[in-house]
Amino acid sequence: MEFFVQQLLNGLAVGGIYALVALGYTMVYGVLKLINFAHGDLFAVGAYLGLTLLVSCHLGQTLPPFFAVLLVFVLVALMVALVGYLLERVAYRPLRGAGRLSAVVSALGASIFFENALMLIYGARVFVYPDFLRPDFTVTLFGYQIPGMRLLVIAVSVVLMIALQIFMLRTKVGAAMRAVAIDQGAARLMGINVNRIISLVFLIGPGLGGAAGILVGIYYGQIDFLMGWSYGLKAFTAAILGGIGNIPGAMVGGLLLGVVEAMASAYFAVAWKDAVAFFVLILILIVRPTGFLCERTADKL
Amino acid sequence: MNTRKVRFITGLALGIVLAVLPFFVNNYWTDVCVSIGLYALLALSLNVILGQAGIFHMGHAAFYAVGAYTTAILNTMFQWPIFWTMPLAGLAAGLVALVVARPIIHLRGDYLLIVTIGIVEIVRIALVNDIFGITGGSNGIFGISRPQAFGFRIVKSIHFYYLVWGMCGISLLLFHFLWNSRFGRALNYIKHDDIAAEGCGVDVSHYKLMAFVLGAFWAGMAGTLYSAKMLTIAPASFNFMESVIIFAVVILSGGSQLGVLVSAFLFIGLPEVMRGLTESRMLFFGLAMMLMMVWRPQGILPPLPRVYKKALARAQALAREKSE
């Protein structure tokens, strides 16, 4: 039972990270019907920028760890958001009228570009996050010793998700965003500046992705330039799992995928851990392509 | 001179240059051309799926891997001669394609893209995990023997050059006939409007599946050539990036066969010319994909519109009759 609970919490922590990245995919898909393949790499960019700020700028030494991490979170989210914004302007906006394939290929190109830019700037080796940042307290919950780090990661991702949900449901801009996702033309007629909303989506999604990058760095302690693809594909799977374009769906899908993966590697075989997500993806697309939380639409998949 | 003639002459000139090239360049460049030829072969086979039928398939390296491993296993374990394993490698890849594509072929464009990425990853992980105990894990398989035909052993780069490019030539010819056949016309229709095609009685799922299996069959045979050339194969050679490169070559080519050859030379050969850029070649690859989509989304050389000479002549004759 102890083992099961530990695996469950581990799954939820990883799942929270997947969910944060999945939000970026699902938001962009919601407004543009585009799979932003470069999103996973923006997440990796976030992890690397966080490392640079912590190590090269000595933020980790000058400030107490808690504030250093908080500051880095905010700065990195802002920087990655800016990169996401520029990406949309340069690589996606000129293709708005062209076919879907053009935008997908452009996104793939952007992904390859970011991945290799990271490799050229930082080098192809694995980088280690400073470990004094990792809180190593344990919490006793229902009689189980649980690493505090896991709970923190779960807490951070849940707080960010709730904040996003409140933003989407309670603010005027959030309403505009939902309107653009439903019908761009009608939204424009209602006086919504569609281009500005799309830019905003490309600020929020990558911002959350960048934050998730730092979470991975602190949680696992190491990052590499290929992490964008491995996490990106899994986060995308999570987004499909919950029904792509659906924000609560991405959250639930992320957590679910994290738990399924943790259970599969604990009880089935560790070596096949990375394949589990893809099996789940293929299965879900065959059995229920609209995902778990998506309303029925006439759109044929 | 119309575009059709210009292309025909360009193609002919390219063919002649390729036929005599190895006599004028050193071993290194012959090797580079062999590698370009392998990519061209793979891209030609993917072109049936992606260019002709319009199926977004980004897992071609999976079928390439199945072919290469089939050859390697049959050769090292059962001492089969390389050329005998070639049809079997194709069949194995085609069979895998049939099984995995059957349930997913109806999915819409970008969803299919993601699933095919999943397939290539699953195949790679299966190979690394030494599935059935015959793939040799992450070290792969080594000690594959040289191919031999009619007592002639294919060893040197120049031999492989003619083997690979000969295969390319055969593929070009066969796929050209395919493009002009009833099957090719059906694929073309499906690519442009699958609902209309379905409405006209074209069995869309069947044709898509057949195109998929055919492309995979060809990729499997390309895998045989790869094993024979490299003598040792490992899962790392069939990763997702490989799929992306093949996909990009086809997309940027625009979908015509000449275009595929040109873009294979541009994207595999050009980085070799600029040796200083080896490290950053993939960076430029990504940049080129973005810029190309912004400025020339139809690709380098899109296929020319079909002309039906007989039908055209009949229509003209009918019009003449009416006017008289």
XYZ file of C-alpha atoms in Angstrom, chain B residues 4-218:
215
model
C 6.635 19.909 -68.919
C 9.459 19.829 -71.466
C 11.810 21.814 -69.225
C 11.235 19.345 -66.424
C 11.703 16.360 -68.693
C 15.031 17.722 -69.960
C 16.163 18.631 -66.438
C 15.299 15.138 -65.276
C 17.158 13.570 -68.181
C 20.218 15.753 -67.528
C 20.134 14.833 -63.837
C 19.945 11.166 -64.784
C 22.947 11.399 -67.088
C 24.993 13.290 -64.488
C 24.099 10.678 -61.842
C 25.036 7.831 -64.178
C 28.609 9.037 -64.692
C 29.183 10.941 -61.436
C 31.216 8.337 -59.498
C 33.936 8.367 -62.181
C 34.649 12.027 -61.509
C 34.501 12.274 -57.718
C 36.482 10.597 -54.941
C 35.332 7.893 -52.561
C 34.085 10.307 -49.932
C 31.675 12.043 -52.268
C 30.525 8.726 -53.674
C 29.622 7.750 -50.129
C 27.752 11.003 -49.638
C 25.835 10.281 -52.840
C 24.977 6.786 -51.604
C 23.522 8.352 -48.493
C 21.589 10.879 -50.584
C 20.340 7.982 -52.710
C 19.034 6.131 -49.653
C 17.178 9.213 -48.489
C 15.871 9.776 -52.016
C 14.592 6.192 -52.079
C 12.865 6.621 -48.733
C 11.444 9.971 -49.765
C 10.143 8.481 -53.027
C 8.375 5.768 -51.059
C 6.962 8.301 -48.607
C 5.881 10.420 -51.557
C 3.332 7.749 -52.479
C 1.785 8.111 -49.029
C 2.271 11.793 -48.350
C 2.582 13.359 -51.784
C 0.165 11.253 -53.807
C -2.437 10.259 -51.231
C -2.004 13.216 -48.880
C -1.763 11.098 -45.724
C 0.256 12.915 -43.048
C 2.589 10.120 -42.140
C 5.635 10.960 -40.047
C 6.646 7.498 -38.886
C 8.390 6.261 -41.989
C 11.560 5.419 -40.072
C 9.553 2.690 -38.300
C 9.088 0.723 -41.532
C 12.651 1.458 -42.610
C 13.734 -0.055 -39.291
C 11.533 -3.134 -39.719
C 13.085 -3.764 -43.140
C 16.635 -3.210 -41.949
C 16.185 -5.477 -38.924
C 14.490 -8.213 -40.966
C 17.490 -8.316 -43.266
C 19.974 -8.175 -40.409
C 18.272 -10.958 -38.451
C 17.790 -13.273 -41.434
C 21.352 -12.678 -42.528
C 23.173 -13.029 -39.215
C 21.044 -15.812 -37.704
C 20.104 -17.879 -40.749
C 22.878 -16.852 -43.145
C 20.430 -15.791 -45.830
C 22.067 -13.899 -48.708
C 21.221 -10.195 -48.546
C 19.319 -9.979 -51.809
C 17.059 -12.872 -50.858
C 16.026 -11.043 -47.714
C 14.992 -7.965 -49.663
C 11.459 -9.016 -50.627
C 10.945 -10.421 -47.140
C 12.087 -7.153 -45.577
C 9.558 -5.358 -47.744
C 6.836 -7.843 -46.839
C 7.584 -7.561 -43.131
C 7.418 -3.767 -43.263
C 4.242 -3.890 -45.342
C 2.638 -6.334 -42.926
C 3.490 -4.174 -39.922
C 2.084 -1.177 -41.778
C -1.107 -3.068 -42.583
C -1.625 -4.088 -38.961
C -0.895 -0.701 -37.402
C -2.570 1.444 -40.052
C -5.797 -0.531 -40.346
C -7.459 0.995 -37.256
C -6.064 4.518 -37.631
C -6.180 5.259 -41.351
C -9.509 7.089 -41.107
C -8.150 9.694 -38.656
C -7.973 13.285 -39.831
C -4.644 14.792 -40.920
C -2.923 16.118 -37.827
C -4.225 13.340 -35.575
C -2.780 10.763 -37.911
C 0.506 12.664 -37.802
C 0.688 12.290 -34.029
C -0.216 8.600 -34.121
C 2.488 7.854 -36.690
C 4.987 9.646 -34.441
C 3.791 7.352 -31.672
C 4.379 4.316 -33.895
C 7.969 5.245 -34.683
C 8.674 5.769 -30.982
C 7.065 2.470 -30.003
C 9.094 0.621 -32.644
C 12.306 2.259 -31.453
C 11.596 1.464 -27.796
C 10.706 -2.121 -28.754
C 14.053 -2.452 -30.559
C 15.969 -0.994 -27.614
C 14.200 -3.396 -25.239
C 15.352 -6.325 -27.343
C 11.878 -7.507 -28.268
C 11.623 -11.316 -28.793
C 15.321 -11.421 -27.871
C 16.450 -11.027 -31.482
C 17.102 -7.313 -32.010
C 20.228 -7.018 -29.885
C 18.973 -4.203 -27.645
C 20.456 -0.735 -27.906
C 23.720 -2.061 -29.371
C 21.845 -3.402 -32.365
C 23.099 -6.102 -34.712
C 26.529 -6.302 -36.284
C 28.336 -8.627 -38.639
C 25.900 -8.338 -41.541
C 27.512 -9.752 -44.660
C 28.068 -8.029 -47.989
C 25.490 -8.546 -50.700
C 26.443 -10.809 -53.569
C 24.823 -11.249 -56.967
C 25.873 -13.651 -59.733
C 29.211 -14.193 -58.033
C 29.901 -10.464 -57.816
C 30.484 -9.119 -54.305
C 29.232 -5.603 -53.649
C 31.869 -4.034 -51.457
C 33.076 -0.651 -52.657
C 31.249 2.661 -52.412
C 30.903 2.793 -56.169
C 29.130 -0.579 -56.211
C 26.680 0.636 -53.615
C 26.252 3.851 -55.551
C 24.969 1.984 -58.585
C 22.928 -0.394 -56.449
C 21.138 2.373 -54.569
C 20.655 4.709 -57.499
C 19.610 1.813 -59.716
C 16.918 1.021 -57.178
C 15.962 4.711 -57.200
C 15.646 4.610 -60.985
C 13.381 1.548 -60.858
C 11.274 3.197 -58.149
C 10.972 6.401 -60.178
C 9.703 4.460 -63.147
C 7.265 2.302 -61.168
C 5.875 5.211 -59.180
C 5.495 7.178 -62.396
C 3.297 4.416 -63.813
C 1.457 4.274 -60.507
C 0.790 8.009 -60.636
C -0.763 7.649 -64.073
C -2.778 4.553 -63.246
C -6.339 4.211 -62.001
C -4.875 3.720 -58.517
C -2.841 6.947 -58.770
C -5.836 8.921 -59.975
C -7.868 7.663 -57.035
C -5.119 8.733 -54.628
C -4.958 12.148 -56.252
C -8.709 12.545 -55.880
C -8.560 11.505 -52.228
C -5.764 13.974 -51.553
C -7.751 16.898 -52.899
C -11.169 16.019 -51.534
C -11.740 12.742 -49.775
C -15.438 13.371 -49.170
C -16.095 13.985 -52.854
C -14.037 10.897 -53.671
C -16.099 8.828 -51.268
C -19.224 10.247 -52.896
C -18.030 9.145 -56.327
C -17.658 5.582 -55.140
C -13.923 5.568 -54.399
C -13.248 3.307 -51.435
C -11.207 5.928 -49.572
C -10.067 3.818 -46.621
C -9.025 0.957 -48.892
C -6.980 3.136 -51.243
C -5.355 5.023 -48.373
C -4.431 1.764 -46.701
C -2.995 0.340 -49.924
C -0.910 3.483 -50.494
C 0.340 3.215 -46.918
C 1.280 -0.440 -47.249
C 2.967 0.107 -50.607
C 5.069 2.976 -49.234
C 6.014 0.897 -46.193
C 6.948 -2.062 -48.428
C 9.342 0.155 -50.350
